[in-house]
Amino acid sequence: MSDLAIDGGPRAVTTSINDSWQDVSDLEKQYVNYVLDNKDDAYAELDKFEEAYRAFVGTKHALCMCNGTAALHSAIFAAGACAGKEVIVPSATWHATITPILHCNATPVFCEVDPETFCADPEDVKKRITHRTCAIVVTHIYGNPADMDAFLDIVEGTDIALIEDASHAPGAMWGDKMVGSIGHIGCFSLQEKKPISGIEAGVATTNDDDLYDRMLALGQCGRCDALWQTDRFKALRNMGLGVKYRAGVCQGGGQPRAII
């Protein structure tokens, strides 16, 4: 057996990854131009995209945001992350899965990953749950779904929210359900290198009215009154909590509409 590359042996990888933006199709350009030319109906197109994405994933709600990190922050906030709380995250993921936890003043707790799937290891997650755990975030890494049956068993009968980071995995299935519809909240990235792109956007999906309203309250100022499912947060109707995570109309109403 030869030495590892770090010890002077041959390199296993000799070329860089060709990580480039996707080409924009003529149909996508038509949707973007339609939004730009019909300013009065621009947000109606965003609403149509949310409805299409909700139907695509198979959830009651879909909330379009400016990027996938905003979707993760909104989901982690909605799950109750705050000072004194902990959120379990996989040790192999993009940093945006973790940094929103810190913005909520909560503590990220790293779990091991399964060496076969590179997704969070359910058995290791069990060992890291404490009375402070408010959420578990599982990343469907490179489009490969985590073991959602195992994670559903872990959170059953608890107050722990199960959040799916499906940034890499729109359309991936676990059994007969699409990822993003299995846990309490699903988060998707529509960044230009992702399978479904809005050049830069994100989507959070959920079947839970309360979680949906909490995500609205955090970052959807100006849309809350029209979209809230309950009266719980009406005192925040004008400004929410002051974070503007709304998607631009070309992000949701334009390019992704051509795909969904």
XYZ file of C-alpha atoms in Angstrom:
260
model
C 0.000 0.000 0.000
C 1.437 3.380 -1.021
C 1.820 6.312 1.324
C -1.026 8.797 1.706
C -0.715 11.898 -0.460
C -0.146 14.007 2.656
C 2.911 11.833 3.371
C 4.321 12.100 -0.147
C 2.297 9.415 -1.894
C 0.376 9.843 -5.169
C -2.621 12.152 -5.202
C -6.025 10.504 -5.456
C -7.548 13.676 -6.934
C -5.504 15.551 -9.526
C -8.015 17.969 -11.063
C -10.241 20.639 -9.529
C -14.011 20.264 -9.399
C -15.806 22.007 -12.268
C -18.235 23.839 -9.996
C -19.901 26.324 -12.326
C -23.248 28.074 -12.537
C -25.992 26.552 -14.651
C -26.940 27.907 -18.049
C -30.168 29.926 -18.021
C -32.701 28.632 -20.538
C -34.815 30.777 -22.850
C -37.945 29.731 -20.939
C -36.416 30.902 -17.656
C -35.529 34.245 -19.252
C -39.127 34.581 -20.452
C -40.445 34.143 -16.911
C -37.993 36.698 -15.525
C -38.866 39.193 -18.259
C -42.578 38.655 -17.628
C -42.111 39.567 -13.967
C -40.081 42.663 -14.886
C -42.669 43.773 -17.455
C -45.684 43.174 -15.182
C -44.698 44.894 -11.963
C -48.257 45.066 -10.632
C -48.544 41.273 -10.752
C -44.976 40.505 -9.674
C -45.767 39.246 -6.173
C -48.672 37.224 -7.520
C -46.063 35.259 -9.469
C -44.147 34.644 -6.241
C -47.358 33.341 -4.661
C -47.802 31.006 -7.635
C -44.286 29.690 -7.191
C -44.898 28.973 -3.491
C -48.086 27.122 -4.382
C -46.270 25.127 -7.076
C -43.397 24.270 -4.727
C -45.809 23.274 -1.956
C -47.514 20.891 -4.374
C -44.166 19.618 -5.680
C -42.887 18.683 -2.201
C -46.274 17.606 -0.851
C -46.727 19.954 2.119
C -49.403 22.381 3.267
C -47.077 25.398 3.146
C -44.060 26.612 1.187
C -42.394 29.920 2.033
C -39.947 31.426 -0.468
C -36.991 33.355 0.954
C -33.941 35.228 -0.267
C -31.639 32.206 0.163
C -31.346 28.771 1.739
C -29.550 30.129 4.800
C -32.586 32.334 5.493
C -34.795 29.248 5.271
C -32.588 27.414 7.776
C -32.496 30.403 10.150
C -36.286 30.724 9.977
C -36.750 27.001 10.616
C -34.339 26.877 13.549
C -35.936 29.996 15.059
C -39.401 28.495 14.599
C -38.258 25.345 16.402
C -37.625 27.408 19.544
C -33.846 27.768 19.423
C -32.715 30.375 21.948
C -30.246 30.854 24.806
C -30.004 27.658 26.842
C -31.280 25.429 24.029
C -29.312 22.981 21.886
C -29.679 21.954 18.251
C -28.087 18.711 17.043
C -26.413 18.977 13.621
C -24.290 16.614 11.507
C -20.536 17.107 11.556
C -20.459 16.913 7.738
C -22.540 19.740 6.286
C -22.290 23.289 4.934
C -21.723 25.940 7.587
C -25.140 27.511 6.912
C -26.709 24.531 8.679
C -24.899 25.620 11.839
C -24.499 29.407 11.891
C -28.248 30.163 12.260
C -28.147 28.276 15.567
C -25.591 30.774 16.858
C -27.710 33.690 15.614
C -30.529 32.306 17.782
C -28.118 32.245 20.775
C -28.487 28.475 20.976
C -25.702 25.886 21.047
C -24.899 23.569 18.124
C -24.178 19.980 19.165
C -22.328 17.961 16.525
C -23.160 14.331 15.838
C -21.225 11.725 13.894
C -22.194 10.799 10.340
C -22.894 7.373 8.907
C -19.799 6.303 6.910
C -22.022 4.733 4.234
C -24.383 7.678 3.616
C -22.432 10.645 5.061
C -25.729 11.728 6.658
C -26.312 12.118 10.402
C -26.020 8.833 12.301
C -29.307 8.231 14.191
C -27.654 6.103 16.874
C -25.107 8.810 17.635
C -27.835 11.471 17.657
C -29.669 9.554 20.395
C -26.602 9.836 22.632
C -26.509 13.624 22.260
C -30.103 14.438 23.186
C -30.518 16.294 26.482
C -33.324 18.211 28.166
C -31.992 21.271 26.294
C -32.430 19.779 22.810
C -35.074 21.677 20.849
C -34.287 20.504 17.311
C -32.367 18.019 15.197
C -31.190 19.129 11.752
C -30.454 16.364 9.249
C -28.719 17.178 5.962
C -29.567 15.087 2.921
C -25.992 15.358 1.743
C -25.390 15.473 -2.030
C -29.008 14.467 -2.632
C -28.757 11.287 -0.545
C -31.599 11.133 2.020
C -30.867 10.504 5.682
C -32.615 7.615 7.461
C -35.855 9.491 8.082
C -37.680 6.528 9.627
C -35.051 6.372 12.353
C -35.207 10.114 12.988
C -39.007 10.126 13.124
C -38.795 7.409 15.779
C -36.313 9.532 17.756
C -38.542 12.631 17.913
C -41.865 10.809 18.319
C -43.533 11.762 21.593
C -41.075 14.607 22.249
C -41.092 18.368 21.690
C -37.988 18.111 19.496
C -38.427 19.535 15.992
C -36.989 17.547 13.086
C -35.618 19.891 10.409
C -34.532 18.605 7.007
C -31.732 20.483 5.254
C -32.661 19.410 1.732
C -30.549 22.037 -0.033
C -28.964 19.360 -2.239
C -32.002 17.148 -2.573
C -35.158 18.590 -4.178
C -37.070 15.648 -5.605
C -35.253 12.986 -3.569
C -37.610 10.409 -2.082
C -37.680 8.490 1.179
C -40.190 5.724 0.632
C -43.237 7.366 -0.905
C -42.516 10.853 0.482
C -40.313 13.591 -0.864
C -37.639 14.979 1.419
C -38.769 18.255 2.928
C -42.203 16.818 3.697
C -41.163 14.207 6.267
C -39.825 16.197 9.220
C -41.488 19.202 10.821
C -39.779 21.671 8.440
C -37.873 21.204 5.187
C -35.313 23.721 3.912
C -34.203 24.063 0.298
C -31.581 26.194 -1.430
C -32.265 27.636 -4.881
C -28.730 28.958 -5.315
C -27.435 28.867 -8.885
C -25.474 25.616 -8.471
C -28.414 23.710 -6.977
C -30.715 21.338 -8.949
C -33.552 23.900 -8.873
C -32.207 27.429 -9.143
C -33.485 30.953 -8.616
C -29.926 32.273 -9.021
C -30.176 32.938 -5.263
C -33.236 31.945 -3.214
C -34.531 29.410 -0.708
C -37.744 27.705 0.386
C -39.017 26.373 3.716
C -41.811 23.785 3.681
C -44.026 22.571 6.520
C -47.422 21.096 7.371
C -47.509 22.860 10.755
C -49.443 26.154 10.922
C -47.676 27.338 14.069
C -44.189 26.737 12.667
C -45.222 28.455 9.438
C -46.450 31.513 11.341
C -43.254 31.690 13.384
C -41.174 31.665 10.199
C -43.344 34.451 8.798
C -42.893 36.476 11.987
C -39.113 36.286 11.779
C -38.467 37.421 8.258
C -41.507 38.093 6.082
C -42.456 41.643 7.048
C -45.134 42.976 4.734
C -46.541 39.521 3.968
C -47.585 38.412 7.459
C -51.144 39.738 7.521
C -52.064 38.051 4.263
C -50.454 34.704 5.054
C -50.702 34.034 8.807
C -52.747 30.955 9.660
C -53.493 31.977 13.270
C -53.870 35.192 15.283
C -51.010 34.320 17.615
C -48.478 36.848 16.294
C -50.754 39.662 15.092
C -49.008 42.192 17.336
C -45.990 41.776 15.029
C -47.999 42.344 11.858
C -46.122 45.435 10.629
C -42.459 44.578 11.122
C -42.294 41.002 12.344
C -38.956 40.692 14.127
C -37.250 43.026 11.690
C -35.358 40.534 9.494
C -36.156 40.865 5.800
C -35.886 37.403 4.303
C -38.472 37.857 1.555
C -37.407 36.657 -1.874
C -37.116 39.081 -4.757
C -39.872 38.577 -7.298
C -37.436 37.407 -9.992
C -36.024 34.812 -7.598
C -39.286 32.963 -7.035
C -41.643 34.385 -9.625
C -39.135 34.196 -12.452
C -36.484 31.566 -13.072
C -37.673 28.743 -10.734
C -41.246 29.014 -12.030
C -39.973 27.846 -15.398
C -38.675 24.662 -13.748
C -41.442 23.876 -11.248
